[in-house]
Amino acid sequence: MTAFRCLITGLTWLAKPGIRRYVWIPLAVNLVLYGLGLWLGIRYFSAFLNWMLPGWLDFLRWLLWPVFAVGFFTVMYFTFSVLANIIGSPFYGVLAERTAELATGRRIRPAGVAGEVGMWSALRSEFRRLAYLGLRIVPLAALFLVPVVNLVAPVLWMLFNAWFMALEYTAYPLEARGYDFDHQRSLLGRFRLGAATFGGTVLLAQTIPLLNVLAAPAAVIGATLYLLELPVEE
């Protein structure tokens, strides 16, 4: 319940003074990119139809434009969260720090973890998370092809993705405290049920249209608040 409540609080904090600029800047960049993609898509799809369809088949435009619209928004739906994380990652570390400062009245970055050390530590952790994901997601996907086992494959898939979402979004506040990827996994392993609940709630939010636009920054804020309620050693 704490994990669920923290994500809800994260949504309500998105417009909070002091942290909202770290939310709206990457969100605005994301929306501009998709807006540019839509404009280019409409322009080139229209040119493609002019080239492909002779005049007597002009009525097919009314059928093909809805297909284009459905295709574009389907791609947008499935890629928005990924692109939001890539664009927002330079902002989310600061967002986690500002959230902790507002919640506790003090900085969470320990002495000696700053500048280049913090940057390289975050970069190494990101590669470790990607390797961790890649080494496990392929075998899990293969389970869908195994008779009988494929009956439980969707459950295993969702549980792992919930766990990885927890790893992904708690990484920002934990890196600010100086935790590398191994320490992050060890810490969340002590609160595995709560962490998986938090990650599962993030997954659910990412499947809801419009809410998925705000899910990533809300998850960073929620993860920061969630960790502040756990007995984590400073």
PDB file of C-alpha atoms in Angstrom:
ATOM      1  CA  MET A   1       0.000   0.000   0.000  1.00  0.00           C
ATOM      2  CA  THR A   2       2.925   2.345   0.692  1.00  0.00           C
ATOM      3  CA  ALA A   3       4.333   1.688  -2.784  1.00  0.00           C
ATOM      4  CA  PHE A   4       0.945   2.355  -4.403  1.00  0.00           C
ATOM      5  CA  ARG A   5       0.368   5.519  -2.339  1.00  0.00           C
ATOM      6  CA  CYS A   6       3.810   6.920  -3.214  1.00  0.00           C
ATOM      7  CA  LEU A   7       3.128   6.674  -6.943  1.00  0.00           C
ATOM      8  CA  ILE A   8      -0.213   8.451  -6.507  1.00  0.00           C
ATOM      9  CA  THR A   9       1.604  11.151  -4.527  1.00  0.00           C
ATOM     10  CA  GLY A  10       4.146  11.364  -7.355  1.00  0.00           C
ATOM     11  CA  LEU A  11       1.344  12.270  -9.755  1.00  0.00           C
ATOM     12  CA  THR A  12       0.089  15.023  -7.433  1.00  0.00           C
ATOM     13  CA  TRP A  13       3.608  16.451  -7.067  1.00  0.00           C
ATOM     14  CA  LEU A  14       4.192  16.935 -10.796  1.00  0.00           C
ATOM     15  CA  ALA A  15       3.124  20.596 -10.674  1.00  0.00           C
ATOM     16  CA  LYS A  16       4.839  21.308  -7.343  1.00  0.00           C
ATOM     17  CA  PRO A  17       7.046  24.450  -7.381  1.00  0.00           C
ATOM     18  CA  GLY A  18      10.716  23.550  -7.383  1.00  0.00           C
ATOM     19  CA  ILE A  19      10.385  20.303  -9.339  1.00  0.00           C
ATOM     20  CA  ARG A  20       7.903  20.948 -12.143  1.00  0.00           C
ATOM     21  CA  ARG A  21      10.521  22.307 -14.565  1.00  0.00           C
ATOM     22  CA  TYR A  22      12.306  18.925 -14.425  1.00  0.00           C
ATOM     23  CA  VAL A  23       9.004  17.346 -15.496  1.00  0.00           C
ATOM     24  CA  TRP A  24       7.745  19.720 -18.172  1.00  0.00           C
ATOM     25  CA  ILE A  25      11.012  20.303 -20.054  1.00  0.00           C
ATOM     26  CA  PRO A  26      11.544  16.624 -21.085  1.00  0.00           C
ATOM     27  CA  LEU A  27       7.783  16.240 -21.581  1.00  0.00           C
ATOM     28  CA  ALA A  28       7.705  19.272 -23.897  1.00  0.00           C
ATOM     29  CA  VAL A  29      10.695  17.950 -25.877  1.00  0.00           C
ATOM     30  CA  ASN A  30       8.952  14.585 -26.216  1.00  0.00           C
ATOM     31  CA  LEU A  31       5.714  16.151 -27.435  1.00  0.00           C
ATOM     32  CA  VAL A  32       7.590  18.381 -29.916  1.00  0.00           C
ATOM     33  CA  LEU A  33       9.344  15.322 -31.367  1.00  0.00           C
ATOM     34  CA  TYR A  34       6.060  13.447 -31.779  1.00  0.00           C
ATOM     35  CA  GLY A  35       4.420  16.565 -33.202  1.00  0.00           C
ATOM     36  CA  LEU A  36       7.235  16.856 -35.741  1.00  0.00           C
ATOM     37  CA  GLY A  37       6.882  13.150 -36.505  1.00  0.00           C
ATOM     38  CA  LEU A  38       3.131  13.578 -37.071  1.00  0.00           C
ATOM     39  CA  TRP A  39       3.672  16.573 -39.359  1.00  0.00           C
ATOM     40  CA  LEU A  40       6.307  14.728 -41.417  1.00  0.00           C
ATOM     41  CA  GLY A  41       4.155  11.586 -41.482  1.00  0.00           C
ATOM     42  CA  ILE A  42       1.124  13.489 -42.799  1.00  0.00           C
ATOM     43  CA  ARG A  43       3.230  15.309 -45.389  1.00  0.00           C
ATOM     44  CA  TYR A  44       4.992  12.247 -46.788  1.00  0.00           C
ATOM     45  CA  PHE A  45       1.963   9.963 -46.525  1.00  0.00           C
ATOM     46  CA  SER A  46      -0.042  12.484 -48.529  1.00  0.00           C
ATOM     47  CA  ALA A  47       2.729  12.624 -51.154  1.00  0.00           C
ATOM     48  CA  PHE A  48       2.820   8.811 -51.192  1.00  0.00           C
ATOM     49  CA  LEU A  49      -0.942   8.635 -51.811  1.00  0.00           C
ATOM     50  CA  ASN A  50      -0.672  11.203 -54.620  1.00  0.00           C
ATOM     51  CA  TRP A  51       2.022   9.063 -56.242  1.00  0.00           C
ATOM     52  CA  MET A  52       0.343   5.696 -55.701  1.00  0.00           C
ATOM     53  CA  LEU A  53      -3.352   6.334 -56.318  1.00  0.00           C
ATOM     54  CA  PRO A  54      -4.674   7.259 -59.749  1.00  0.00           C
ATOM     55  CA  GLY A  55      -7.586   9.666 -59.868  1.00  0.00           C
ATOM     56  CA  TRP A  56     -10.243   6.985 -60.212  1.00  0.00           C
ATOM     57  CA  LEU A  57      -9.093   5.369 -56.913  1.00  0.00           C
ATOM     58  CA  ASP A  58      -9.215   8.655 -55.018  1.00  0.00           C
ATOM     59  CA  PHE A  59     -12.017   7.331 -52.806  1.00  0.00           C
ATOM     60  CA  LEU A  60      -9.466   4.990 -51.149  1.00  0.00           C
ATOM     61  CA  ARG A  61      -7.921   8.001 -49.401  1.00  0.00           C
ATOM     62  CA  TRP A  62     -10.843   7.969 -46.977  1.00  0.00           C
ATOM     63  CA  LEU A  63      -9.922   4.405 -46.040  1.00  0.00           C
ATOM     64  CA  LEU A  64      -6.130   4.820 -45.910  1.00  0.00           C
ATOM     65  CA  TRP A  65      -5.980   7.974 -43.772  1.00  0.00           C
ATOM     66  CA  PRO A  66      -7.665   6.278 -40.777  1.00  0.00           C
ATOM     67  CA  VAL A  67      -5.178   3.407 -41.185  1.00  0.00           C
ATOM     68  CA  PHE A  68      -2.326   5.938 -41.033  1.00  0.00           C
ATOM     69  CA  ALA A  69      -3.817   7.588 -37.929  1.00  0.00           C
ATOM     70  CA  VAL A  70      -4.262   4.274 -36.107  1.00  0.00           C
ATOM     71  CA  GLY A  71      -0.728   3.204 -37.051  1.00  0.00           C
ATOM     72  CA  PHE A  72       0.861   6.467 -35.892  1.00  0.00           C
ATOM     73  CA  PHE A  73      -0.898   6.580 -32.538  1.00  0.00           C
ATOM     74  CA  THR A  74      -0.212   2.882 -31.952  1.00  0.00           C
ATOM     75  CA  VAL A  75       3.514   3.498 -32.477  1.00  0.00           C
ATOM     76  CA  MET A  76       3.310   6.574 -30.251  1.00  0.00           C
ATOM     77  CA  TYR A  77       1.541   4.611 -27.520  1.00  0.00           C
ATOM     78  CA  PHE A  78       4.180   1.870 -27.410  1.00  0.00           C
ATOM     79  CA  THR A  79       7.246   4.105 -27.772  1.00  0.00           C
ATOM     80  CA  PHE A  80       6.320   7.184 -25.732  1.00  0.00           C
ATOM     81  CA  SER A  81       7.516   5.809 -22.390  1.00  0.00           C
ATOM     82  CA  VAL A  82      10.807   4.562 -23.864  1.00  0.00           C
ATOM     83  CA  LEU A  83      11.560   7.901 -25.521  1.00  0.00           C
ATOM     84  CA  ALA A  84      10.444   9.777 -22.399  1.00  0.00           C
ATOM     85  CA  ASN A  85      12.996   7.863 -20.307  1.00  0.00           C
ATOM     86  CA  ILE A  86      15.804   8.519 -22.803  1.00  0.00           C
ATOM     87  CA  ILE A  87      15.059  12.242 -23.038  1.00  0.00           C
ATOM     88  CA  GLY A  88      14.209  12.631 -19.369  1.00  0.00           C
ATOM     89  CA  SER A  89      17.170  10.743 -17.895  1.00  0.00           C
ATOM     90  CA  PRO A  90      19.392  13.866 -17.572  1.00  0.00           C
ATOM     91  CA  PHE A  91      16.560  15.531 -15.650  1.00  0.00           C
ATOM     92  CA  TYR A  92      15.350  12.628 -13.518  1.00  0.00           C
ATOM     93  CA  GLY A  93      18.424  12.448 -11.286  1.00  0.00           C
ATOM     94  CA  VAL A  94      17.942  16.105 -10.380  1.00  0.00           C
ATOM     95  CA  LEU A  95      14.194  15.515 -10.035  1.00  0.00           C
ATOM     96  CA  ALA A  96      14.867  12.768  -7.477  1.00  0.00           C
ATOM     97  CA  GLU A  97      17.221  15.036  -5.507  1.00  0.00           C
ATOM     98  CA  ARG A  98      14.776  17.955  -5.505  1.00  0.00           C
ATOM     99  CA  THR A  99      11.926  15.655  -4.448  1.00  0.00           C
ATOM    100  CA  ALA A 100      13.972  14.381  -1.483  1.00  0.00           C
ATOM    101  CA  GLU A 101      14.948  17.928  -0.523  1.00  0.00           C
ATOM    102  CA  LEU A 102      11.318  19.064  -0.522  1.00  0.00           C
ATOM    103  CA  ALA A 103      10.202  15.980   1.421  1.00  0.00           C
ATOM    104  CA  THR A 104      12.977  16.042   4.047  1.00  0.00           C
ATOM    105  CA  GLY A 105      14.400  19.540   3.967  1.00  0.00           C
ATOM    106  CA  ARG A 106      17.924  18.266   3.297  1.00  0.00           C
ATOM    107  CA  ARG A 107      20.067  17.009   0.396  1.00  0.00           C
ATOM    108  CA  ILE A 108      20.391  13.278  -0.134  1.00  0.00           C
ATOM    109  CA  ARG A 109      23.669  13.289  -2.080  1.00  0.00           C
ATOM    110  CA  PRO A 110      26.430  12.096   0.247  1.00  0.00           C
ATOM    111  CA  ALA A 111      29.783  13.849   0.388  1.00  0.00           C
ATOM    112  CA  GLY A 112      32.216  12.747  -2.306  1.00  0.00           C
ATOM    113  CA  VAL A 113      29.551  11.645  -4.808  1.00  0.00           C
ATOM    114  CA  ALA A 114      29.286  14.517  -7.220  1.00  0.00           C
ATOM    115  CA  GLY A 115      30.464  15.813 -10.575  1.00  0.00           C
ATOM    116  CA  GLU A 116      32.316  13.311 -12.733  1.00  0.00           C
ATOM    117  CA  VAL A 117      32.158  10.533 -10.147  1.00  0.00           C
ATOM    118  CA  GLY A 118      28.379  10.697 -10.020  1.00  0.00           C
ATOM    119  CA  MET A 119      28.106  10.958 -13.804  1.00  0.00           C
ATOM    120  CA  TRP A 120      30.305   7.915 -14.501  1.00  0.00           C
ATOM    121  CA  SER A 121      28.642   5.933 -11.734  1.00  0.00           C
ATOM    122  CA  ALA A 122      25.219   6.662 -13.251  1.00  0.00           C
ATOM    123  CA  LEU A 123      26.481   5.713 -16.713  1.00  0.00           C
ATOM    124  CA  ARG A 124      27.887   2.396 -15.498  1.00  0.00           C
ATOM    125  CA  SER A 125      24.656   1.659 -13.644  1.00  0.00           C
ATOM    126  CA  GLU A 126      22.608   2.360 -16.782  1.00  0.00           C
ATOM    127  CA  PHE A 127      24.676  -0.128 -18.807  1.00  0.00           C
ATOM    128  CA  ARG A 128      24.393  -2.672 -15.992  1.00  0.00           C
ATOM    129  CA  ARG A 129      20.602  -2.310 -15.983  1.00  0.00           C
ATOM    130  CA  LEU A 130      20.436  -2.737 -19.764  1.00  0.00           C
ATOM    131  CA  ALA A 131      22.630  -5.844 -19.579  1.00  0.00           C
ATOM    132  CA  TYR A 132      20.523  -7.175 -16.701  1.00  0.00           C
ATOM    133  CA  LEU A 133      17.363  -6.626 -18.763  1.00  0.00           C
ATOM    134  CA  GLY A 134      18.792  -8.144 -21.944  1.00  0.00           C
ATOM    135  CA  LEU A 135      20.102 -11.303 -20.278  1.00  0.00           C
ATOM    136  CA  ARG A 136      16.695 -12.073 -18.785  1.00  0.00           C
ATOM    137  CA  ILE A 137      14.159 -10.728 -21.259  1.00  0.00           C
ATOM    138  CA  VAL A 138      15.270 -13.038 -24.111  1.00  0.00           C
ATOM    139  CA  PRO A 139      14.895 -16.320 -22.131  1.00  0.00           C
ATOM    140  CA  LEU A 140      11.566 -15.084 -20.759  1.00  0.00           C
ATOM    141  CA  ALA A 141      10.330 -14.313 -24.278  1.00  0.00           C
ATOM    142  CA  ALA A 142      11.433 -17.798 -25.394  1.00  0.00           C
ATOM    143  CA  LEU A 143       9.145 -19.346 -22.751  1.00  0.00           C
ATOM    144  CA  PHE A 144       6.142 -18.246 -24.839  1.00  0.00           C
ATOM    145  CA  LEU A 145       7.235 -20.792 -27.474  1.00  0.00           C
ATOM    146  CA  VAL A 146       7.462 -23.761 -25.084  1.00  0.00           C
ATOM    147  CA  PRO A 147       4.258 -25.849 -24.854  1.00  0.00           C
ATOM    148  CA  VAL A 148       2.676 -25.979 -21.378  1.00  0.00           C
ATOM    149  CA  VAL A 149       5.298 -23.604 -19.991  1.00  0.00           C
ATOM    150  CA  ASN A 150       3.812 -20.857 -22.147  1.00  0.00           C
ATOM    151  CA  LEU A 151       0.745 -20.957 -19.893  1.00  0.00           C
ATOM    152  CA  VAL A 152       2.714 -19.349 -17.063  1.00  0.00           C
ATOM    153  CA  ALA A 153       4.983 -17.267 -19.332  1.00  0.00           C
ATOM    154  CA  PRO A 154       2.720 -14.164 -19.240  1.00  0.00           C
ATOM    155  CA  VAL A 155       2.742 -14.189 -15.427  1.00  0.00           C
ATOM    156  CA  LEU A 156       6.535 -14.517 -15.293  1.00  0.00           C
ATOM    157  CA  TRP A 157       6.864 -11.804 -17.936  1.00  0.00           C
ATOM    158  CA  MET A 158       4.723  -9.349 -15.957  1.00  0.00           C
ATOM    159  CA  LEU A 159       6.448 -10.131 -12.651  1.00  0.00           C
ATOM    160  CA  PHE A 160       9.888  -9.552 -14.145  1.00  0.00           C
ATOM    161  CA  ASN A 161       8.806  -6.316 -15.832  1.00  0.00           C
ATOM    162  CA  ALA A 162       7.311  -5.077 -12.566  1.00  0.00           C
ATOM    163  CA  TRP A 163      10.599  -5.846 -10.811  1.00  0.00           C
ATOM    164  CA  PHE A 164      12.600  -4.110 -13.565  1.00  0.00           C
ATOM    165  CA  MET A 165      10.384  -1.017 -13.425  1.00  0.00           C
ATOM    166  CA  ALA A 166      11.199  -0.791  -9.718  1.00  0.00           C
ATOM    167  CA  LEU A 167      14.925  -1.097 -10.510  1.00  0.00           C
ATOM    168  CA  GLU A 168      14.651   1.512 -13.255  1.00  0.00           C
ATOM    169  CA  TYR A 169      12.933   4.261 -11.284  1.00  0.00           C
ATOM    170  CA  THR A 170      14.502   3.737  -7.859  1.00  0.00           C
ATOM    171  CA  ALA A 171      17.907   3.963  -9.592  1.00  0.00           C
ATOM    172  CA  TYR A 172      17.715   7.768  -9.768  1.00  0.00           C
ATOM    173  CA  PRO A 173      17.346   8.469  -6.022  1.00  0.00           C
ATOM    174  CA  LEU A 174      19.653   5.575  -5.091  1.00  0.00           C
ATOM    175  CA  GLU A 175      22.410   6.791  -7.407  1.00  0.00           C
ATOM    176  CA  ALA A 176      22.115  10.192  -5.753  1.00  0.00           C
ATOM    177  CA  ARG A 177      22.907   8.438  -2.464  1.00  0.00           C
ATOM    178  CA  GLY A 178      25.948   6.770  -3.995  1.00  0.00           C
ATOM    179  CA  TYR A 179      24.497   3.270  -4.553  1.00  0.00           C
ATOM    180  CA  ASP A 180      25.785   1.416  -7.609  1.00  0.00           C
ATOM    181  CA  PHE A 181      23.665  -1.154  -9.473  1.00  0.00           C
ATOM    182  CA  ASP A 182      24.693  -4.112  -7.303  1.00  0.00           C
ATOM    183  CA  HIS A 183      23.775  -2.221  -4.130  1.00  0.00           C
ATOM    184  CA  GLN A 184      20.489  -1.110  -5.685  1.00  0.00           C
ATOM    185  CA  ARG A 185      19.522  -4.726  -6.422  1.00  0.00           C
ATOM    186  CA  SER A 186      20.588  -5.833  -2.953  1.00  0.00           C
ATOM    187  CA  LEU A 187      18.559  -3.114  -1.275  1.00  0.00           C
ATOM    188  CA  LEU A 188      15.385  -3.688  -3.293  1.00  0.00           C
ATOM    189  CA  GLY A 189      15.775  -7.430  -2.700  1.00  0.00           C
ATOM    190  CA  ARG A 190      15.070  -6.769   0.978  1.00  0.00           C
ATOM    191  CA  PHE A 191      11.720  -5.193   0.030  1.00  0.00           C
ATOM    192  CA  ARG A 192      10.940  -7.343  -2.987  1.00  0.00           C
ATOM    193  CA  LEU A 193       7.146  -7.413  -2.599  1.00  0.00           C
ATOM    194  CA  GLY A 194       6.840  -3.666  -2.108  1.00  0.00           C
ATOM    195  CA  ALA A 195       9.281  -2.969  -4.944  1.00  0.00           C
ATOM    196  CA  ALA A 196       7.405  -5.284  -7.332  1.00  0.00           C
ATOM    197  CA  THR A 197       4.125  -3.649  -6.290  1.00  0.00           C
ATOM    198  CA  PHE A 198       5.563  -0.232  -7.068  1.00  0.00           C
ATOM    199  CA  GLY A 199       6.907  -1.422 -10.430  1.00  0.00           C
ATOM    200  CA  GLY A 200       3.619  -3.132 -11.279  1.00  0.00           C
ATOM    201  CA  THR A 201       1.718   0.061 -10.511  1.00  0.00           C
ATOM    202  CA  VAL A 202       4.063   1.956 -12.854  1.00  0.00           C
ATOM    203  CA  LEU A 203       3.422  -0.670 -15.556  1.00  0.00           C
ATOM    204  CA  LEU A 204      -0.323  -0.232 -15.106  1.00  0.00           C
ATOM    205  CA  ALA A 205      -0.021   3.557 -15.350  1.00  0.00           C
ATOM    206  CA  GLN A 206       1.954   3.194 -18.588  1.00  0.00           C
ATOM    207  CA  THR A 207      -0.912   1.270 -20.211  1.00  0.00           C
ATOM    208  CA  ILE A 208      -3.488   4.025 -19.603  1.00  0.00           C
ATOM    209  CA  PRO A 209      -3.692   6.633 -22.404  1.00  0.00           C
ATOM    210  CA  LEU A 210      -2.789  10.188 -21.324  1.00  0.00           C
ATOM    211  CA  LEU A 211      -1.700   8.933 -17.896  1.00  0.00           C
ATOM    212  CA  ASN A 212       1.240   7.171 -19.572  1.00  0.00           C
ATOM    213  CA  VAL A 213       2.528  10.606 -20.634  1.00  0.00           C
ATOM    214  CA  LEU A 214       3.084  11.499 -16.962  1.00  0.00           C
ATOM    215  CA  ALA A 215       3.973   8.030 -15.681  1.00  0.00           C
ATOM    216  CA  ALA A 216       7.790   8.323 -15.935  1.00  0.00           C
ATOM    217  CA  PRO A 217       8.343  11.552 -13.928  1.00  0.00           C
ATOM    218  CA  ALA A 218       5.619  10.527 -11.461  1.00  0.00           C
ATOM    219  CA  ALA A 219       7.443   7.202 -10.997  1.00  0.00           C
ATOM    220  CA  VAL A 220      10.734   8.994 -10.252  1.00  0.00           C
ATOM    221  CA  ILE A 221       9.025  11.167  -7.621  1.00  0.00           C
ATOM    222  CA  GLY A 222       7.099   8.205  -6.217  1.00  0.00           C
ATOM    223  CA  ALA A 223      10.230   6.025  -6.061  1.00  0.00           C
ATOM    224  CA  THR A 224      12.082   8.763  -4.166  1.00  0.00           C
ATOM    225  CA  LEU A 225       9.267   9.126  -1.647  1.00  0.00           C
ATOM    226  CA  TYR A 226       8.959   5.335  -1.334  1.00  0.00           C
ATOM    227  CA  LEU A 227      12.658   4.936  -0.508  1.00  0.00           C
ATOM    228  CA  LEU A 228      12.410   7.672   2.120  1.00  0.00           C
ATOM    229  CA  GLU A 229       9.871   5.507   3.957  1.00  0.00           C
ATOM    230  CA  LEU A 230      12.091   2.414   3.928  1.00  0.00           C
ATOM    231  CA  PRO A 231      14.796   1.704   6.550  1.00  0.00           C
ATOM    232  CA  VAL A 232      17.611   2.448   4.094  1.00  0.00           C
ATOM    233  CA  GLU A 233      21.007   3.155   5.589  1.00  0.00           C
ATOM    234  CA  GLU A 234      22.426   6.572   4.695  1.00  0.00           C
TER     235      GLU A 234
END
